[in-house]
Each structure stands twice: as C-alpha cells, then as structure tokens.
Amino acid sequence: MSSFPFRACEETPVFLAPMAGFTDACFRKLCREQGCTWTVTEMVSAKGLLYGSAKTAELLQTAPEERPVVMQLFGREPRLVAEAARRIADEHGPALVAIDLNFGCPAPKITGNGEGSALMLEPLLCGRLVEAVSAACSVPVSVKIRKGFDHEHENAVEVARICEESGACMVSVHGRTREQRYTGHADWNCVAAVKAAVRIPVIGNGDVCSGADAVRLKALSGCDGLMIGRAALGNPWIFSEVRAALAGEPYTPPDAETRMRLAIRHARMTVEAKGPHGVIELRKHLARYISGKREAAALRARLNTAKTLGQIEEILLDTCEKR
C-alpha cells in the first residue's frame, strides 16, 4: 500500500472537494493560489475513460500550478475501474498525488447505476474496488465516503475499515448520508468515529464554511485534514481563512473590489480554456461571487444573459464602480 504524502505538508492539509460541473482546472488553480493544499478533479467515469470519451478525458486535464493533484474515479466493476486507474497512472503519473475512488456521490444518475454512494450498501465491493486499483498501479489510492446510504445504513466505520484493509491510504468522510444529500447538518461525530477506527489519515468533510468551523471540526474529530466543497464556490479565499484559523493567525477577508477582480480573472481563464461555451459554464460560478451583494438578483439576471466575455467583464466592473 502506497501512503499519501502527508509529510510533504507541514500544516494540516486542506483539500478542495470534487464537485461535478464546478471544480474544473481553472477553479482548482484559483483555490491552490489561495492556500488549498491539494485539489481533486471532478469525478471521472471509469467506463467513459475506457470507451474513449473526449469529455471524460478533458476532466483529467490539469494546470501545472495545481500539480500534484488527486484524480477521482467512479465505477462499480473492479476490473474496469482498475484498468482506468492504470491508464490514468501511466498517462498522468508525474501530476498525480493519488487516485481517489468515489463512494460518496449522491446524484440519482450515479446511484441509479449502483455507483457513487450506492456502493455504501456494498462494503465488500468497496473493498474489492480498492484492492483491484491498488494492485493495478503504484499510485496511492484513497476513498471518499459518506456517513452511509440512509438512516438505516449508517456504516461509514465499516466501509472505512474494509477500505483500509484492502489497501486504501486515506479516507475522506462526508458526515451526511446519501438520503440527506446536502440538507440538514453534517455529523462531525461520524468523522470522529472513523478516525478512531482506522490507522490511515482521515479527512473531515461537510459544513466547513469558515475558519472557525475548521478549527471546531478538527478539535472534535481529531481528523488529519479537512475538505471544503460548496463553501469554496465564489469564495476561494476560504482556504486562506482556514489556514489562518488553524495556525491561530488573524485573517482579513477580501473587499468587494478584490472579489470582483478575481471573478473577472476566473471568467477570462475559463473562456481562454474552453472558448465561447465557457461563457455559459461561468454563470453558475459568477452567481456565487455576487451572492450576498446588494441587487444580486438583478446582477445575476444580467450575467445570465451575457453572451460574451466582454459583456461579463463590463457587468462585473460596473459592480466595482457602484460599490
């Protein structure tokens, strides 16, 4: 079993969680600049990769500034997932810090195929997937799990133990069940229970929305690192805030102009990387940058009708001038 390189990070590592449709290379680069220790790609279908899907291959493109990166796979057939992992390791080896297996995605189109968090219902299959991938490549293998599938199947400890025994080098735990998806509150006691049950590093995930949250989760659970997802959208500075809080240092949040300037840079990077279609993809990100601003609804309506990068820049610059 290869180990995750925690020694390469002197402080508590803070990960950007994989979020389909959001954590592309452009956004991951911005998060790294703000202090994110390691990023994780959007989840990649093992079958899609093996069948030559251009869109799937695109998800594995990384920027030099964010390397090494964790690449995440999903699937339920050990042989196919192992072969996909081997290809990733062969093609992206120098850029990789680990291959992560997704046992946590709650999306119906994923769980409906028995993948993602549906695998929490099959702990032994989770183990076989980890074992197959570990045997197929020398890259460290980690897993991302949830508290369980539903209230009747809260088995994060069982799944984590099986994954550890099968060769996993690290486990990230989201303290909600698949049934909860992103509602209610994350159960940080679940993270603590997993930490007490395994010897490999445990990463706590769920409801880390501030530096204070990060300090509380680490203190309560004893987790080795933290993973931040939705709280980073429109706010990559969350990583600077968390690192400052963990170090006991003061933190000054960005002012409105700094936020808009980064949103403009994000827009330019995306259009440069993806072409005109990037304008449409940006809408979900830009809505997060302006969240909480005065007249946010009107701004969002204007951004959603923008057809060019120039129009986006004009709208965002206008918000700076009117602040």
C-alpha positions as a LaTeX table, in Angstrom:
\begin{tabular}{lrrr}
\hline
Residue & $x$ (\AA) & $y$ (\AA) & $z$ (\AA) \\
\hline
Met1 & 0.00 & 0.00 & 0.00 \\
Ser2 & 1.41 & 3.39 & $-1.03$ \\
Ser3 & 0.95 & 6.11 & 1.56 \\
Phe4 & $-0.49$ & 9.56 & 0.99 \\
Pro5 & 2.37 & 12.12 & 1.23 \\
Phe6 & 1.23 & 13.94 & 4.36 \\
Arg7 & 4.85 & 14.57 & 5.29 \\
Ala8 & 5.11 & 16.87 & 2.28 \\
Cys9 & 2.69 & 19.19 & 4.06 \\
Glu10 & 3.87 & 20.67 & 7.34 \\
Glu11 & 0.45 & 22.04 & 8.27 \\
Thr12 & $-2.99$ & 20.43 & 8.39 \\
Pro13 & $-3.80$ & 19.78 & 4.71 \\
Val14 & $-6.94$ & 21.36 & 3.31 \\
Phe15 & $-8.46$ & 19.81 & 0.18 \\
Leu16 & $-10.85$ & 21.22 & $-2.40$ \\
Ala17 & $-13.64$ & 18.64 & $-2.69$ \\
Pro18 & $-14.52$ & 17.28 & $-6.14$ \\
Met19 & $-17.75$ & 18.84 & $-7.40$ \\
Ala20 & $-19.11$ & 17.83 & $-10.79$ \\
Gly21 & $-19.55$ & 20.82 & $-13.06$ \\
Phe22 & $-17.65$ & 23.17 & $-10.77$ \\
Thr23 & $-14.11$ & 22.04 & $-9.92$ \\
Asp24 & $-12.53$ & 22.31 & $-13.34$ \\
Ala25 & $-8.85$ & 23.15 & $-13.79$ \\
Cys26 & $-9.46$ & 26.91 & $-13.81$ \\
Phe27 & $-11.26$ & 26.93 & $-10.47$ \\
Arg28 & $-8.83$ & 24.46 & $-8.94$ \\
Lys29 & $-5.93$ & 26.72 & $-9.89$ \\
Leu30 & $-7.54$ & 29.69 & $-8.12$ \\
Cys31 & $-8.09$ & 27.61 & $-4.99$ \\
Arg32 & $-4.47$ & 26.47 & $-4.95$ \\
Glu33 & $-3.37$ & 30.09 & $-5.17$ \\
Gln34 & $-5.44$ & 30.87 & $-2.08$ \\
Gly35 & $-3.85$ & 28.15 & 0.02 \\
Cys36 & $-5.60$ & 24.89 & $-0.87$ \\
Thr37 & $-3.08$ & 22.11 & $-0.21$ \\
Trp38 & $-4.41$ & 19.61 & $-2.75$ \\
Thr39 & $-7.22$ & 19.69 & $-5.28$ \\
Val40 & $-9.34$ & 16.81 & $-6.57$ \\
Thr41 & $-10.59$ & 16.62 & $-10.14$ \\
Glu42 & $-14.25$ & 16.28 & $-10.98$ \\
Met43 & $-15.20$ & 12.62 & $-10.77$ \\
Val44 & $-14.37$ & 10.66 & $-13.90$ \\
Ser45 & $-16.30$ & 7.67 & $-15.18$ \\
Ala46 & $-14.09$ & 4.60 & $-15.50$ \\
Lys47 & $-16.22$ & 3.34 & $-18.38$ \\
Gly48 & $-16.18$ & 6.74 & $-20.08$ \\
Leu49 & $-12.40$ & 6.81 & $-19.92$ \\
Leu50 & $-12.02$ & 3.28 & $-21.27$ \\
Tyr51 & $-14.52$ & 3.90 & $-24.05$ \\
Gly52 & $-12.54$ & 6.91 & $-25.26$ \\
Ser53 & $-14.92$ & 9.70 & $-24.25$ \\
Ala54 & $-13.30$ & 13.04 & $-25.14$ \\
Lys55 & $-15.35$ & 14.80 & $-22.47$ \\
Thr56 & $-14.13$ & 12.35 & $-19.83$ \\
Ala57 & $-10.50$ & 12.81 & $-20.86$ \\
Glu58 & $-10.96$ & 16.59 & $-20.67$ \\
Leu59 & $-11.87$ & 16.28 & $-16.97$ \\
Leu60 & $-8.38$ & 14.94 & $-16.31$ \\
Gln61 & $-6.57$ & 17.96 & $-17.72$ \\
Thr62 & $-4.62$ & 19.76 & $-15.02$ \\
Ala63 & $-2.78$ & 23.06 & $-14.80$ \\
Pro64 & 0.93 & 22.97 & $-13.91$ \\
Glu65 & 0.24 & 25.29 & $-10.97$ \\
Glu66 & $-2.07$ & 22.80 & $-9.25$ \\
Arg67 & 0.08 & 19.70 & $-9.53$ \\
Pro68 & 0.33 & 17.25 & $-7.92$ \\
Val69 & $-3.41$ & 16.65 & $-7.97$ \\
Val70 & $-5.79$ & 13.90 & $-6.83$ \\
Met71 & $-7.77$ & 12.36 & $-9.70$ \\
Gln72 & $-11.11$ & 10.83 & $-8.83$ \\
Leu73 & $-12.73$ & 7.80 & $-10.49$ \\
Phe74 & $-16.17$ & 6.28 & $-10.14$ \\
Gly75 & $-17.50$ & 2.90 & $-11.21$ \\
Arg76 & $-18.55$ & $-0.42$ & $-9.68$ \\
Glu77 & $-16.76$ & $-3.07$ & $-11.74$ \\
Pro78 & $-13.32$ & $-3.76$ & $-10.19$ \\
Arg79 & $-11.69$ & $-4.88$ & $-13.42$ \\
Leu80 & $-12.82$ & $-1.82$ & $-15.38$ \\
Val81 & $-12.05$ & 0.67 & $-12.62$ \\
Ala82 & $-8.60$ & $-0.88$ & $-12.14$ \\
Glu83 & $-7.84$ & $-0.62$ & $-15.85$ \\
Ala84 & $-8.99$ & 3.03 & $-15.89$ \\
Ala85 & $-6.77$ & 3.74 & $-12.88$ \\
Arg86 & $-3.80$ & 2.09 & $-14.59$ \\
Arg87 & $-4.27$ & 4.29 & $-17.66$ \\
Ile88 & $-4.50$ & 7.41 & $-15.52$ \\
Ala89 & $-1.33$ & 6.46 & $-13.66$ \\
Asp90 & 0.51 & 5.74 & $-16.91$ \\
Glu91 & $-0.57$ & 8.98 & $-18.60$ \\
His92 & $-0.58$ & 11.38 & $-15.66$ \\
Gly93 & 1.85 & 9.80 & $-13.20$ \\
Pro94 & 4.08 & 12.85 & $-12.51$ \\
Ala95 & 1.00 & 15.06 & $-11.98$ \\
Leu96 & $-0.66$ & 12.63 & $-9.55$ \\
Val97 & $-0.61$ & 12.58 & $-5.77$ \\
Ala98 & $-3.32$ & 9.88 & $-5.55$ \\
Ile99 & $-6.25$ & 8.23 & $-7.29$ \\
Asp100 & $-9.46$ & 8.65 & $-5.30$ \\
Leu101 & $-12.42$ & 6.29 & $-5.57$ \\
Asn102 & $-15.84$ & 7.90 & $-5.27$ \\
Phe103 & $-18.15$ & 6.07 & $-2.89$ \\
Gly104 & $-19.99$ & 9.24 & $-1.92$ \\
Cys105 & $-21.70$ & 10.94 & $-4.87$ \\
Pro106 & $-25.45$ & 11.21 & $-4.12$ \\
Ala107 & $-26.63$ & 12.15 & $-7.63$ \\
Pro108 & $-29.52$ & 9.89 & $-8.76$ \\
Lys109 & $-27.99$ & 9.28 & $-12.19$ \\
Ile110 & $-24.91$ & 7.88 & $-10.43$ \\
Thr111 & $-26.54$ & 5.96 & $-7.59$ \\
Gly112 & $-29.13$ & 4.61 & $-10.02$ \\
Asn113 & $-26.32$ & 2.62 & $-11.63$ \\
Gly114 & $-25.14$ & 1.29 & $-8.29$ \\
Glu115 & $-22.19$ & 3.70 & $-8.26$ \\
Gly116 & $-21.15$ & 6.60 & $-6.02$ \\
Ser117 & $-22.81$ & 6.49 & $-2.61$ \\
Ala118 & $-24.89$ & 3.44 & $-3.63$ \\
Leu119 & $-21.67$ & 1.50 & $-3.03$ \\
Met120 & $-22.02$ & 2.26 & 0.69 \\
Leu121 & $-24.65$ & $-0.50$ & 0.58 \\
Glu122 & $-21.98$ & $-2.95$ & $-0.64$ \\
Pro123 & $-18.98$ & $-2.62$ & 1.71 \\
Leu124 & $-17.27$ & $-5.75$ & 0.39 \\
Leu125 & $-17.47$ & $-4.45$ & $-3.18$ \\
Cys126 & $-15.88$ & $-1.21$ & $-1.98$ \\
Gly127 & $-13.02$ & $-3.32$ & $-0.67$ \\
Arg128 & $-12.66$ & $-5.22$ & $-3.94$ \\
Leu129 & $-12.53$ & $-1.95$ & $-5.87$ \\
Val130 & $-9.77$ & $-0.59$ & $-3.64$ \\
Glu131 & $-7.84$ & $-3.85$ & $-3.84$ \\
Ala132 & $-8.09$ & $-4.01$ & $-7.64$ \\
Val133 & $-6.98$ & $-0.42$ & $-8.14$ \\
Ser134 & $-4.12$ & $-0.76$ & $-5.63$ \\
Ala135 & $-2.87$ & $-3.81$ & $-7.50$ \\
Ala136 & $-3.15$ & $-2.11$ & $-10.89$ \\
Cys137 & $-0.93$ & 0.89 & $-10.19$ \\
Ser138 & 1.70 & 2.13 & $-7.74$ \\
Val139 & $-0.09$ & 5.44 & $-7.12$ \\
Pro140 & $-1.65$ & 5.84 & $-3.63$ \\
Val141 & $-5.37$ & 5.03 & $-3.58$ \\
Ser142 & $-7.79$ & 6.99 & $-1.39$ \\
Val143 & $-11.56$ & 6.84 & $-0.99$ \\
Lys144 & $-14.34$ & 9.34 & $-0.39$ \\
Ile145 & $-17.32$ & 8.04 & 1.55 \\
Arg146 & $-20.46$ & 9.30 & 3.29 \\
Lys147 & $-21.95$ & 8.58 & 6.68 \\
Gly148 & $-23.98$ & 5.91 & 4.94 \\
Phe149 & $-26.66$ & 5.47 & 2.31 \\
Asp150 & $-29.60$ & 6.32 & 4.57 \\
His151 & $-30.58$ & 6.37 & 8.23 \\
Glu152 & $-30.90$ & 2.57 & 8.31 \\
His153 & $-27.43$ & 2.08 & 6.78 \\
Glu154 & $-25.03$ & 4.40 & 8.61 \\
Asn155 & $-21.93$ & 2.29 & 8.09 \\
Ala156 & $-19.06$ & 4.70 & 7.45 \\
Val157 & $-16.86$ & 2.97 & 10.04 \\
Glu158 & $-17.39$ & $-0.45$ & 8.47 \\
Val159 & $-16.67$ & 0.81 & 4.95 \\
Ala160 & $-13.60$ & 2.74 & 6.08 \\
Arg161 & $-12.15$ & $-0.31$ & 7.84 \\
Ile162 & $-12.70$ & $-2.54$ & 4.81 \\
Cys163 & $-11.12$ & 0.04 & 2.51 \\
Glu164 & $-8.11$ & 0.34 & 4.81 \\
Glu165 & $-7.69$ & $-3.44$ & 4.93 \\
Ser166 & $-7.92$ & $-3.53$ & 1.13 \\
Gly167 & $-5.14$ & $-1.00$ & 0.60 \\
Ala168 & $-6.61$ & 2.49 & 0.85 \\
Cys169 & $-4.09$ & 5.08 & 2.02 \\
Met170 & $-6.61$ & 7.72 & 3.13 \\
Val171 & $-10.36$ & 8.17 & 3.61 \\
Ser172 & $-12.41$ & 11.36 & 3.29 \\
Val173 & $-15.68$ & 11.32 & 5.21 \\
His174 & $-18.71$ & 13.49 & 4.46 \\
Gly175 & $-20.89$ & 13.47 & 7.55 \\
Arg176 & $-24.20$ & 13.13 & 5.73 \\
Thr177 & $-25.99$ & 10.12 & 4.29 \\
Arg178 & $-26.89$ & 9.83 & 0.64 \\
Glu179 & $-30.53$ & 10.26 & 1.67 \\
Gln180 & $-29.68$ & 13.68 & 3.15 \\
Arg181 & $-27.66$ & 14.73 & 0.13 \\
Tyr182 & $-26.72$ & 18.30 & 1.19 \\
Thr183 & $-29.58$ & 19.04 & 3.56 \\
Gly184 & $-29.52$ & 19.22 & 7.34 \\
His185 & $-26.24$ & 19.27 & 9.24 \\
Ala186 & $-23.12$ & 17.20 & 8.69 \\
Asp187 & $-22.46$ & 14.79 & 11.55 \\
Trp188 & $-18.91$ & 15.51 & 12.66 \\
Asn189 & $-19.16$ & 12.73 & 15.26 \\
Cys190 & $-19.19$ & 10.35 & 12.30 \\
Val191 & $-15.82$ & 11.72 & 11.22 \\
Ala192 & $-14.55$ & 11.20 & 14.78 \\
Ala193 & $-15.80$ & 7.60 & 14.79 \\
Val194 & $-13.98$ & 6.81 & 11.56 \\
Lys195 & $-10.82$ & 8.47 & 12.83 \\
Ala196 & $-10.93$ & 6.28 & 15.95 \\
Ala197 & $-11.47$ & 3.13 & 13.87 \\
Val198 & $-8.66$ & 3.30 & 11.30 \\
Arg199 & $-4.93$ & 4.00 & 11.21 \\
Ile200 & $-4.81$ & 5.75 & 7.84 \\
Pro201 & $-5.33$ & 9.54 & 7.57 \\
Val202 & $-8.94$ & 10.69 & 7.81 \\
Ile203 & $-10.17$ & 13.87 & 6.11 \\
Gly204 & $-13.25$ & 15.59 & 7.54 \\
Asn205 & $-15.80$ & 16.97 & 5.09 \\
Gly206 & $-19.15$ & 18.72 & 5.45 \\
Asp207 & $-20.24$ & 22.15 & 6.71 \\
Val208 & $-16.76$ & 23.67 & 6.88 \\
Cys209 & $-17.82$ & 27.20 & 5.90 \\
Ser210 & $-15.32$ & 29.29 & 7.87 \\
Gly211 & $-12.03$ & 29.17 & 9.70 \\
Ala212 & $-13.90$ & 28.72 & 12.97 \\
Asp213 & $-15.73$ & 25.68 & 11.54 \\
Ala214 & $-12.42$ & 24.14 & 10.52 \\
Val215 & $-10.96$ & 24.56 & 14.00 \\
Arg216 & $-14.07$ & 23.02 & 15.60 \\
Leu217 & $-14.18$ & 20.03 & 13.26 \\
Lys218 & $-10.51$ & 19.26 & 13.76 \\
Ala219 & $-10.82$ & 19.59 & 17.55 \\
Leu220 & $-13.95$ & 17.44 & 17.77 \\
Ser221 & $-12.92$ & 14.67 & 15.40 \\
Gly222 & $-9.14$ & 14.62 & 15.55 \\
Cys223 & $-9.17$ & 14.40 & 11.75 \\
Asp224 & $-5.87$ & 14.65 & 9.90 \\
Gly225 & $-7.08$ & 17.11 & 7.28 \\
Leu226 & $-10.11$ & 18.98 & 6.01 \\
Met227 & $-12.05$ & 19.01 & 2.76 \\
Ile228 & $-14.08$ & 22.01 & 1.60 \\
Gly229 & $-16.65$ & 21.92 & $-1.19$ \\
Arg230 & $-19.61$ & 24.28 & $-1.60$ \\
Ala231 & $-18.18$ & 26.93 & 0.74 \\
Ala232 & $-15.35$ & 27.49 & $-1.77$ \\
Leu233 & $-17.68$ & 28.35 & $-4.65$ \\
Gly234 & $-17.35$ & 32.06 & $-5.32$ \\
Asn235 & $-15.03$ & 32.17 & $-2.31$ \\
Pro236 & $-11.65$ & 30.52 & $-2.96$ \\
Trp237 & $-10.35$ & 32.72 & $-0.11$ \\
Ile238 & $-11.93$ & 30.21 & 2.28 \\
Phe239 & $-8.65$ & 28.29 & 2.09 \\
Ser240 & $-6.65$ & 31.32 & 3.26 \\
Glu241 & $-9.16$ & 31.83 & 6.06 \\
Val242 & $-9.00$ & 28.20 & 7.18 \\
Arg243 & $-5.22$ & 28.05 & 7.12 \\
Ala244 & $-5.02$ & 31.24 & 9.17 \\
Ala245 & $-7.52$ & 29.90 & 11.70 \\
Leu246 & $-5.69$ & 26.59 & 12.07 \\
Ala247 & $-2.43$ & 28.49 & 12.63 \\
Gly248 & $-4.07$ & 30.86 & 15.12 \\
Glu249 & $-3.32$ & 33.85 & 12.90 \\
Pro250 & $-5.56$ & 36.83 & 12.01 \\
Tyr251 & $-7.39$ & 36.86 & 8.69 \\
Thr252 & $-8.75$ & 39.79 & 6.68 \\
Pro253 & $-11.40$ & 38.84 & 4.09 \\
Pro254 & $-11.16$ & 40.32 & 0.59 \\
Asp255 & $-13.04$ & 43.53 & $-0.13$ \\
Ala256 & $-15.74$ & 43.79 & $-2.78$ \\
Glu257 & $-13.39$ & 45.02 & $-5.49$ \\
Thr258 & $-10.93$ & 42.18 & $-4.89$ \\
Arg259 & $-13.76$ & 39.68 & $-5.16$ \\
Met260 & $-14.97$ & 41.10 & $-8.47$ \\
Arg261 & $-11.46$ & 41.33 & $-9.89$ \\
Leu262 & $-10.93$ & 37.64 & $-9.18$ \\
Ala263 & $-14.32$ & 36.82 & $-10.70$ \\
Ile264 & $-13.20$ & 38.63 & $-13.86$ \\
Arg265 & $-9.93$ & 36.71 & $-13.89$ \\
His266 & $-11.86$ & 33.46 & $-13.39$ \\
Ala267 & $-14.02$ & 34.39 & $-16.38$ \\
Arg268 & $-11.03$ & 35.15 & $-18.58$ \\
Met269 & $-9.30$ & 31.90 & $-17.66$ \\
Thr270 & $-12.42$ & 29.87 & $-18.40$ \\
Val271 & $-13.08$ & 31.43 & $-21.80$ \\
Glu272 & $-9.42$ & 31.05 & $-22.73$ \\
Ala273 & $-9.54$ & 27.37 & $-21.80$ \\
Lys274 & $-13.00$ & 26.49 & $-23.13$ \\
Gly275 & $-13.81$ & 29.02 & $-25.80$ \\
Pro276 & $-17.17$ & 30.81 & $-26.21$ \\
His277 & $-19.06$ & 28.00 & $-24.46$ \\
Gly278 & $-17.17$ & 28.93 & $-21.33$ \\
Val279 & $-19.43$ & 31.98 & $-21.02$ \\
Ile280 & $-22.38$ & 29.70 & $-20.33$ \\
Glu281 & $-20.42$ & 27.49 & $-17.93$ \\
Leu282 & $-19.38$ & 30.57 & $-15.96$ \\
Arg283 & $-22.90$ & 31.50 & $-14.94$ \\
Lys284 & $-23.05$ & 29.11 & $-12.00$ \\
His285 & $-19.70$ & 30.37 & $-10.71$ \\
Leu286 & $-20.44$ & 34.07 & $-11.16$ \\
Ala287 & $-23.72$ & 33.70 & $-9.29$ \\
Arg288 & $-21.67$ & 32.61 & $-6.28$ \\
Tyr289 & $-19.25$ & 35.54 & $-6.49$ \\
Ile290 & $-22.11$ & 38.06 & $-6.35$ \\
Ser291 & $-24.14$ & 36.18 & $-3.72$ \\
Gly292 & $-24.99$ & 38.48 & $-0.84$ \\
Lys293 & $-24.38$ & 41.66 & $-2.81$ \\
Arg294 & $-26.98$ & 44.37 & $-2.99$ \\
Glu295 & $-29.24$ & 43.76 & $-6.01$ \\
Ala296 & $-27.72$ & 40.32 & $-6.50$ \\
Ala297 & $-30.85$ & 39.04 & $-8.30$ \\
Ala298 & $-30.66$ & 41.82 & $-10.90$ \\
Leu299 & $-26.93$ & 41.25 & $-11.36$ \\
Arg300 & $-27.48$ & 37.53 & $-11.80$ \\
Ala301 & $-30.14$ & 38.19 & $-14.45$ \\
Arg302 & $-27.71$ & 40.40 & $-16.37$ \\
Leu303 & $-24.90$ & 37.85 & $-16.14$ \\
Asn304 & $-27.20$ & 35.05 & $-17.28$ \\
Thr305 & $-27.98$ & 36.94 & $-20.49$ \\
Ala306 & $-24.36$ & 37.90 & $-21.20$ \\
Lys307 & $-23.14$ & 36.28 & $-24.40$ \\
Thr308 & $-19.50$ & 37.38 & $-24.48$ \\
Leu309 & $-16.58$ & 37.71 & $-22.12$ \\
Gly310 & $-16.62$ & 41.44 & $-22.76$ \\
Gln311 & $-20.19$ & 41.72 & $-21.51$ \\
Ile312 & $-19.33$ & 39.74 & $-18.36$ \\
Glu313 & $-16.35$ & 41.99 & $-17.67$ \\
Glu314 & $-18.47$ & 45.11 & $-18.16$ \\
Ile315 & $-21.11$ & 43.90 & $-15.69$ \\
Leu316 & $-18.60$ & 42.90 & $-13.03$ \\
Leu317 & $-16.55$ & 46.09 & $-13.41$ \\
Asp318 & $-19.76$ & 48.06 & $-13.07$ \\
Thr319 & $-20.40$ & 46.42 & $-9.70$ \\
Cys320 & $-16.93$ & 47.57 & $-8.56$ \\
Glu321 & $-17.63$ & 51.16 & $-9.55$ \\
Lys322 & $-21.02$ & 51.18 & $-7.79$ \\
Arg323 & $-19.91$ & 49.52 & $-4.56$ \\
\hline
\end{tabular}
